[in-house]
């Protein structure tokens, strides 16, 4: 199944093919994103990497930008 | 589920335990409070200047110090440094100003353009990276503005990632004596014109601060400085994050090993002589301070 993902750092939306029992961490692996460098929200709520996802979820990935 | 209250988790700690929104925010605030008490960063009656850029680190630092200030009886104000970086600083500066106004925090503005008659964007490339110039001028500006406004401490938003990166950069460049100046509060350099510098977010990772600032809904535009990509710091940061994901806790270990030897480093390098700049009268390691060196090169 496909899931909609917004990657804030690149300001792009992508449709990603995932397995039915996929979790956030699997999605990050597919996208080759180091989980230490991002936080992820599912349907506007920040979630942990073990959170399951499905095709109806809206996923946003925020990068841990430096400089503060 | 959250290890404390079994709500939905938003963050997993290094120990593998889950935190929900409220427990996570409490964990962050508690960590900052403990850092302040353990290293005596702030005492009753202090007047703390907070270096503010409008980014997540300095805004979190200011937000929490503001929260603590009335309870623990110290004063705070913010110093907003505008280096003149187009398509970047004017945006974060706007957030910073709004935030201070809303929270009734006194704000001092220091722009490179007004005070140095030079913006970071206009500095000619003399083989020095923009971040090096930026760092030197910003430290100079913060110290001067803090002192002129009678601050007794100068707080910055430096976090665990920044500190681990600085340490490794010093190692790799053979500048280990520079590391004697690191740590949660100012190290070895003593000069009557230096305001002691403190880092309340010292033990928090960049990621923890991002999660906190989002959960608190701090008014921040999350953008990156256009100069940040080509810096050596950036490369070191990447390597550290790769190690961190393979060996969780790496950054904390680097910092705790460092804190173990810091007193020895400080002992060894405390005799570094600090004089006074012959041009501007600010502290200087040589005859002329590094800020004046940059400004001279660009007139
Ligand atoms: S990334 Fe470099 S140039 Fe940009 S604000 Fe930070 S130190 Fe300055
Ligand atoms: Zn909880
Ligand atoms: Zn000078």
Short mmCIF file of C-alpha atoms and ligand atoms in Angstrom, two decimals:
data_model
loop_
_atom_site.label_atom_id
_atom_site.label_comp_id
_atom_site.label_asym_id
_atom_site.label_seq_id
_atom_site.Cartn_x
_atom_site.Cartn_y
_atom_site.Cartn_z
CA UNK A 1 0.00 0.00 0.00
CA UNK A 2 0.99 3.61 -0.48
CA UNK A 3 1.34 6.30 2.14
CA UNK A 4 1.61 10.10 1.77
CA UNK A 5 4.74 11.58 3.29
CA UNK A 6 5.76 15.20 3.57
CA UNK A 7 9.49 15.83 3.99
CA UNK A 8 9.90 19.30 5.37
CA UNK A 9 13.61 19.69 4.75
CA UNK A 10 13.19 19.21 0.99
CA UNK A 11 9.69 20.67 1.03
CA UNK A 12 8.32 17.77 -1.01
CA UNK A 13 5.44 15.32 -0.78
CA UNK A 14 6.03 11.71 -1.73
CA UNK A 15 3.93 8.59 -2.08
CA UNK A 16 5.82 5.71 -0.55
CA UNK A 17 5.02 2.04 -0.95
CA UNK A 18 4.95 0.33 2.46
CA UNK A 19 4.10 -3.10 3.83
CA UNK A 20 0.75 -3.49 5.65
CA UNK A 21 2.38 -3.87 9.07
CA UNK A 22 4.87 -1.02 8.59
CA UNK A 23 5.98 1.30 11.36
CA UNK A 24 7.54 4.78 11.25
CA UNK A 25 11.01 3.30 11.57
CA UNK A 26 10.47 1.16 8.45
CA UNK A 27 9.43 4.24 6.52
CA UNK A 28 12.56 6.12 7.60
CA UNK A 29 14.68 3.16 6.50
CA UNK A 30 13.01 3.17 3.08
CA UNK A 31 13.73 6.88 2.79
CA UNK A 32 17.31 6.40 4.05
CA UNK A 33 16.77 8.94 6.80
CA UNK A 34 18.71 8.64 10.05
CA UNK A 35 16.07 8.66 12.85
CA UNK A 36 18.42 10.67 15.10
CA UNK A 37 18.14 13.60 12.68
CA UNK A 38 14.36 13.90 12.43
CA UNK A 39 11.11 13.91 14.32
CA UNK A 40 7.99 12.48 12.74
CA UNK A 41 4.36 13.39 13.12
CA UNK A 42 1.43 11.19 12.25
CA UNK A 43 -1.82 13.02 11.65
CA UNK A 44 -0.31 16.18 13.19
CA UNK A 45 0.86 14.45 16.39
CA UNK A 46 4.50 13.71 17.19
CA UNK A 47 5.01 9.96 17.44
CA UNK A 48 7.75 7.48 18.32
CA UNK A 49 9.48 5.29 15.73
CA UNK A 50 7.68 2.11 16.72
CA UNK A 51 4.29 3.61 15.81
CA UNK A 52 2.37 1.59 13.19
CA UNK A 53 1.24 3.42 10.07
CA UNK A 54 -1.29 2.77 7.33
CA UNK A 55 -2.31 4.30 4.03
CA UNK A 56 -4.80 6.72 5.59
CA UNK A 57 -2.21 8.37 7.83
CA UNK A 58 -0.60 11.69 7.03
CA UNK A 59 3.07 11.59 7.82
CA UNK A 60 5.34 14.61 8.20
CA UNK A 61 9.07 14.41 8.72
CA UNK A 62 10.85 17.36 10.33
CA UNK A 63 14.57 17.66 10.27
CA UNK A 64 16.52 18.55 13.39
CA UNK A 65 18.02 21.71 11.91
CA UNK A 66 20.98 23.18 13.65
CA UNK A 67 21.68 26.78 14.50
CA UNK A 68 19.78 28.21 17.31
CA UNK B 1 3.04 3.77 26.58
CA UNK B 2 4.56 6.49 28.78
CA UNK B 3 6.61 4.94 31.59
CA UNK B 4 5.17 7.41 34.06
CA UNK B 5 1.49 7.89 33.26
CA UNK B 6 0.74 5.44 30.39
CA UNK B 7 -0.34 8.14 27.93
CA UNK B 8 0.55 7.98 24.24
CA UNK B 9 4.37 8.29 23.85
CA UNK B 10 6.09 11.06 21.87
CA UNK B 11 9.70 10.30 22.69
CA UNK B 12 11.91 7.35 23.61
CA UNK B 13 14.75 8.10 26.01
CA UNK B 14 18.24 6.63 25.78
CA UNK B 15 17.25 4.05 28.37
CA UNK B 16 14.50 2.86 26.02
CA UNK B 17 11.73 4.30 28.17
CA UNK B 18 8.78 6.11 26.63
CA UNK B 19 7.62 9.61 27.50
CA UNK B 20 4.24 11.18 26.75
CA UNK B 21 3.89 14.85 25.88
CA UNK B 22 3.57 16.15 29.44
CA UNK B 23 6.14 13.84 30.98
CA UNK B 24 8.59 14.66 28.20
CA UNK B 25 8.24 18.41 28.74
CA UNK B 26 8.75 17.87 32.44
CA UNK B 27 11.83 15.73 31.73
CA UNK B 28 13.36 18.51 29.59
CA UNK B 29 12.64 21.25 32.11
CA UNK B 30 13.93 19.13 34.93
CA UNK B 31 17.14 18.39 33.06
CA UNK B 32 17.76 22.09 32.51
CA UNK B 33 17.01 22.88 36.13
CA UNK B 34 19.43 20.17 37.30
CA UNK B 35 22.16 21.44 34.98
CA UNK B 36 21.71 24.94 36.37
CA UNK B 37 21.91 23.75 39.99
CA UNK B 38 24.69 21.20 39.58
CA UNK B 39 27.04 23.56 37.77
CA UNK B 40 25.83 26.67 39.63
CA UNK B 41 25.06 28.37 36.35
CA UNK B 42 22.69 30.89 37.86
CA UNK B 43 22.41 32.25 41.38
CA UNK B 44 19.77 34.32 43.11
CA UNK B 45 20.10 37.97 42.09
CA UNK B 46 21.86 37.24 38.80
CA UNK B 47 21.00 39.29 35.75
CA UNK B 48 21.08 36.83 32.89
CA UNK B 49 21.41 37.95 29.29
CA UNK B 50 20.11 35.32 26.87
CA UNK B 51 21.62 35.29 23.39
CA UNK B 52 18.66 35.00 21.06
CA UNK B 53 18.52 34.13 17.38
CA UNK B 54 14.90 33.05 17.08
CA UNK B 55 15.94 29.44 16.41
CA UNK B 56 14.71 26.50 18.48
CA UNK B 57 17.68 26.35 20.87
CA UNK B 58 17.81 29.95 21.96
CA UNK B 59 14.01 30.26 22.07
CA UNK B 60 13.76 27.16 24.27
CA UNK B 61 16.53 28.51 26.50
CA UNK B 62 14.80 31.87 26.86
CA UNK B 63 11.38 30.31 27.42
CA UNK B 64 12.61 28.10 30.24
CA UNK B 65 14.81 30.71 31.92
CA UNK B 66 11.87 33.10 31.84
CA UNK B 67 9.75 30.43 33.53
CA UNK B 68 12.37 29.85 36.21
CA UNK B 69 13.31 33.47 36.79
CA UNK B 70 10.45 34.55 39.01
CA UNK B 71 10.54 31.43 41.15
CA UNK B 72 14.31 31.51 41.66
CA UNK B 73 14.66 35.30 41.82
CA UNK B 74 16.91 36.24 38.98
CA UNK B 75 16.41 38.67 36.10
CA UNK B 76 16.60 37.95 32.43
CA UNK B 77 16.72 39.90 29.20
CA UNK B 78 17.41 38.88 25.63
CA UNK B 79 20.05 40.02 23.15
CA UNK B 80 19.07 39.54 19.54
CA UNK B 81 22.05 39.35 17.21
CA UNK B 82 21.35 40.12 13.58
CA UNK B 83 24.38 39.09 11.51
CA UNK B 84 22.81 40.14 8.23
CA UNK B 85 22.21 36.79 6.56
CA UNK B 86 19.67 37.24 3.82
CA UNK B 87 16.59 35.03 3.56
CA UNK B 88 17.30 33.72 7.01
CA UNK B 89 17.96 35.99 9.93
CA UNK B 90 15.26 38.55 9.22
CA UNK B 91 12.76 35.69 9.45
CA UNK B 92 13.96 34.23 12.76
CA UNK B 93 14.52 37.74 14.18
CA UNK B 94 10.86 38.51 13.59
CA UNK B 95 9.84 35.42 15.59
CA UNK B 96 12.22 36.42 18.37
CA UNK B 97 10.86 39.94 18.63
CA UNK B 98 7.26 38.78 18.67
CA UNK B 99 8.04 36.21 21.34
CA UNK B 100 9.74 38.76 23.62
CA UNK B 101 6.94 41.26 23.18
CA UNK B 102 4.30 38.71 24.02
CA UNK B 103 6.16 37.48 27.09
CA UNK B 104 7.23 40.96 28.21
CA UNK B 105 10.92 40.14 28.03
CA UNK B 106 13.27 43.07 27.53
CA UNK B 107 15.05 42.78 24.19
CA UNK B 108 18.30 44.42 23.13
CA UNK B 109 19.10 44.33 19.43
CA UNK B 110 22.61 44.20 18.05
CA UNK B 111 22.96 44.20 14.32
CA UNK B 112 26.29 43.72 12.56
CA UNK B 113 25.21 46.27 10.00
CA UNK B 114 24.63 49.03 12.55
CA UNK B 115 27.45 48.23 14.93
CA UNK B 116 30.17 46.92 12.62
CA UNK B 117 29.03 48.64 9.41
CA UNK B 118 29.29 45.23 7.82
CA UNK B 119 26.92 42.31 7.34
CA UNK B 120 28.01 38.69 7.34
CA UNK B 121 26.88 38.36 3.74
CA UNK B 122 29.25 41.17 2.73
CA UNK B 123 32.36 39.76 4.38
CA UNK B 124 34.88 39.04 1.66
CA UNK B 125 36.04 35.47 1.44
CA UNK B 126 39.56 35.37 2.77
CA UNK B 127 39.69 31.61 3.00
CA UNK B 128 37.83 31.69 6.31
CA UNK B 129 34.42 30.02 6.44
CA UNK B 130 31.40 32.25 7.07
CA UNK B 131 30.68 30.29 10.24
CA UNK B 132 34.09 31.10 11.68
CA UNK B 133 33.61 34.81 11.05
CA UNK B 134 30.05 34.60 12.27
CA UNK B 135 31.07 32.87 15.50
CA UNK B 136 33.83 35.34 16.30
CA UNK B 137 31.69 38.41 15.66
CA UNK B 138 28.66 36.98 17.44
CA UNK B 139 30.62 36.08 20.58
CA UNK B 140 32.12 39.55 20.58
CA UNK B 141 28.72 41.18 20.10
CA UNK B 142 27.02 39.11 22.79
CA UNK B 143 29.71 39.77 25.37
CA UNK B 144 29.76 43.49 24.68
CA UNK B 145 25.98 43.90 24.67
CA UNK B 146 25.64 41.77 27.81
CA UNK B 147 28.23 43.81 29.68
CA UNK B 148 26.89 47.16 28.55
CA UNK B 149 23.50 46.11 29.88
CA UNK B 150 24.97 45.03 33.21
CA UNK B 151 24.42 41.31 32.82
CA UNK B 152 26.16 39.06 35.33
CA UNK B 153 25.78 35.93 33.16
CA UNK B 154 25.42 35.30 29.47
CA UNK B 155 23.30 32.28 28.55
CA UNK B 156 23.35 30.65 25.13
CA UNK B 157 21.31 27.85 23.59
CA UNK B 158 24.25 25.49 23.02
CA UNK B 159 23.16 21.88 23.25
CA UNK B 160 24.81 18.48 23.61
CA UNK B 161 25.23 18.10 19.84
CA UNK B 162 26.91 21.50 19.50
CA UNK B 163 29.28 20.70 22.32
CA UNK B 164 30.21 17.21 21.08
CA UNK B 165 30.82 18.70 17.63
CA UNK B 166 33.04 21.45 19.02
CA UNK B 167 35.07 18.93 20.98
CA UNK B 168 35.69 16.71 17.98
CA UNK B 169 36.46 19.69 15.76
CA UNK B 170 39.11 20.80 18.23
CA UNK B 171 40.53 17.27 18.36
CA UNK B 172 40.67 16.89 14.61
CA UNK B 173 42.25 20.29 14.10
CA UNK B 174 44.80 19.82 16.86
CA UNK B 175 43.31 22.64 18.91
CA UNK B 176 42.81 20.81 22.17
CA UNK B 177 43.56 23.95 24.19
CA UNK B 178 40.35 25.47 22.77
CA UNK B 179 38.40 22.74 24.52
CA UNK B 180 39.44 24.18 27.89
CA UNK B 181 37.01 26.98 27.05
CA UNK B 182 34.10 24.56 26.64
CA UNK B 183 31.85 23.09 29.34
CA UNK B 184 28.54 24.19 30.85
CA UNK B 185 30.10 27.42 32.09
CA UNK B 186 33.07 29.51 31.02
CA UNK B 187 36.38 27.84 31.39
CA UNK B 188 39.75 29.41 31.66
CA UNK B 189 39.75 32.83 30.11
CA UNK B 190 39.59 35.52 32.73
CA UNK B 191 39.30 39.18 31.93
CA UNK B 192 37.35 41.85 33.76
CA UNK B 193 35.42 42.53 30.56
CA UNK B 194 34.32 38.95 30.06
CA UNK B 195 30.80 38.07 31.17
CA UNK B 196 30.68 34.44 32.39
CA UNK B 197 28.98 32.29 29.77
CA UNK B 198 26.54 29.53 30.66
CA UNK B 199 24.81 26.77 28.67
CA UNK B 200 21.61 25.61 30.39
CA UNK B 201 20.73 23.19 27.53
CA UNK B 202 24.10 21.47 27.82
CA UNK B 203 22.79 17.94 28.38
CA UNK B 204 19.91 18.05 25.90
CA UNK B 205 20.28 16.76 22.35
CA UNK B 206 19.22 18.75 19.36
CA UNK B 207 16.41 16.29 18.78
CA UNK B 208 15.10 16.64 22.33
CA UNK B 209 15.03 20.41 21.94
CA UNK B 210 13.18 20.17 18.64
CA UNK B 211 10.56 17.86 20.15
CA UNK B 212 10.19 20.20 23.13
CA UNK B 213 9.85 23.36 21.06
CA UNK B 214 7.22 21.70 18.86
CA UNK B 215 5.26 20.31 21.80
CA UNK B 216 5.34 23.71 23.51
CA UNK B 217 4.29 25.31 20.26
CA UNK B 218 6.99 27.97 20.53
CA UNK B 219 6.58 30.45 17.65
CA UNK B 220 9.54 29.33 15.58
CA UNK B 221 10.12 29.21 11.83
CA UNK B 222 12.21 26.10 11.38
CA UNK B 223 14.66 27.13 8.71
CA UNK B 224 18.32 26.54 8.20
CA UNK B 225 21.05 29.10 7.68
CA UNK B 226 22.15 29.08 4.02
CA UNK B 227 25.79 28.84 5.19
CA UNK B 228 25.35 25.80 7.39
CA UNK B 229 25.81 23.18 4.67
CA UNK B 230 29.43 23.65 3.80
CA UNK B 231 30.77 23.87 7.30
CA UNK B 232 33.18 21.43 8.89
CA UNK B 233 30.82 21.37 11.84
CA UNK B 234 28.10 20.01 9.63
CA UNK B 235 30.25 17.10 8.53
CA UNK B 236 31.22 16.26 12.08
CA UNK B 237 27.57 16.45 13.07
CA UNK B 238 26.65 13.94 10.39
CA UNK B 239 29.33 11.49 11.50
CA UNK B 240 28.21 11.83 15.11
CA UNK B 241 24.61 11.09 14.15
CA UNK B 242 25.67 8.02 12.22
CA UNK B 243 27.54 6.77 15.26
CA UNK B 244 24.67 7.68 17.55
CA UNK B 245 22.16 5.56 15.67
CA UNK B 246 24.50 2.56 15.67
CA UNK B 247 25.74 3.06 19.23
CA UNK B 248 23.06 4.97 21.14
CA UNK B 249 24.54 7.17 23.84
CA UNK B 250 27.71 8.04 21.92
CA UNK B 251 27.24 11.80 22.24
CA UNK B 252 26.54 11.60 25.97
CA UNK B 253 29.64 9.45 26.44
CA UNK B 254 31.80 11.95 24.59
CA UNK B 255 30.53 14.73 26.83
CA UNK B 256 30.89 12.84 30.10
CA UNK B 257 34.45 11.75 29.26
CA UNK B 258 35.21 15.35 28.42
CA UNK B 259 33.75 16.66 31.68
CA UNK B 260 35.99 14.22 33.52
CA UNK B 261 39.16 15.70 32.10
CA UNK B 262 37.93 19.29 31.83
CA UNK B 263 39.42 20.36 35.21
CA UNK B 264 42.83 19.11 34.07
CA UNK B 265 42.52 20.92 30.77
CA UNK B 266 41.53 24.09 32.58
CA UNK B 267 44.47 23.74 34.90
CA UNK B 268 46.84 23.27 32.07
CA UNK B 269 45.61 26.20 30.00
CA UNK B 270 44.48 28.68 32.61
CA UNK B 271 47.64 30.69 32.21
CA UNK B 272 46.74 31.66 28.66
CA UNK B 273 47.19 35.40 28.84
CA UNK B 274 44.28 37.58 27.89
CA UNK B 275 45.09 41.17 27.06
CA UNK B 276 43.10 44.07 25.73
CA UNK B 277 42.53 44.91 22.08
CA UNK B 278 44.45 48.02 21.07
CA UNK B 279 41.67 49.08 18.71
CA UNK B 280 38.42 48.48 20.58
CA UNK B 281 39.44 47.80 24.18
CA UNK B 282 37.67 44.44 24.34
CA UNK B 283 39.47 41.28 25.58
CA UNK B 284 42.02 39.95 23.09
CA UNK B 285 44.49 37.07 22.96
CA UNK B 286 46.80 39.09 20.72
CA UNK B 287 47.37 42.81 20.29
CA UNK B 288 44.20 43.08 18.25
CA UNK B 289 41.06 41.06 18.96
CA UNK B 290 39.78 38.66 16.33
CA UNK B 291 36.68 40.71 15.67
CA UNK B 292 38.76 43.79 14.86
CA UNK B 293 40.96 41.61 12.66
CA UNK B 294 37.93 40.65 10.58
CA UNK B 295 36.66 44.21 10.48
CA UNK B 296 40.08 45.52 9.41
CA UNK B 297 40.26 42.98 6.60
CA UNK B 298 36.91 44.18 5.33
CA UNK B 299 37.29 47.95 5.32
S1 LIG C 1 25.36 28.49 10.22
FE1 LIG C 1 27.28 29.65 10.29
S2 LIG C 1 26.85 31.57 9.26
FE2 LIG C 1 24.88 30.64 9.75
S3 LIG C 1 24.31 31.55 11.73
FE3 LIG C 1 25.36 29.61 12.17
S4 LIG C 1 27.51 30.18 12.46
FE4 LIG C 1 26.48 31.92 11.43
ZN1 LIG C 2 3.43 10.48 30.83
ZN1 LIG C 3 39.05 44.76 19.02
#
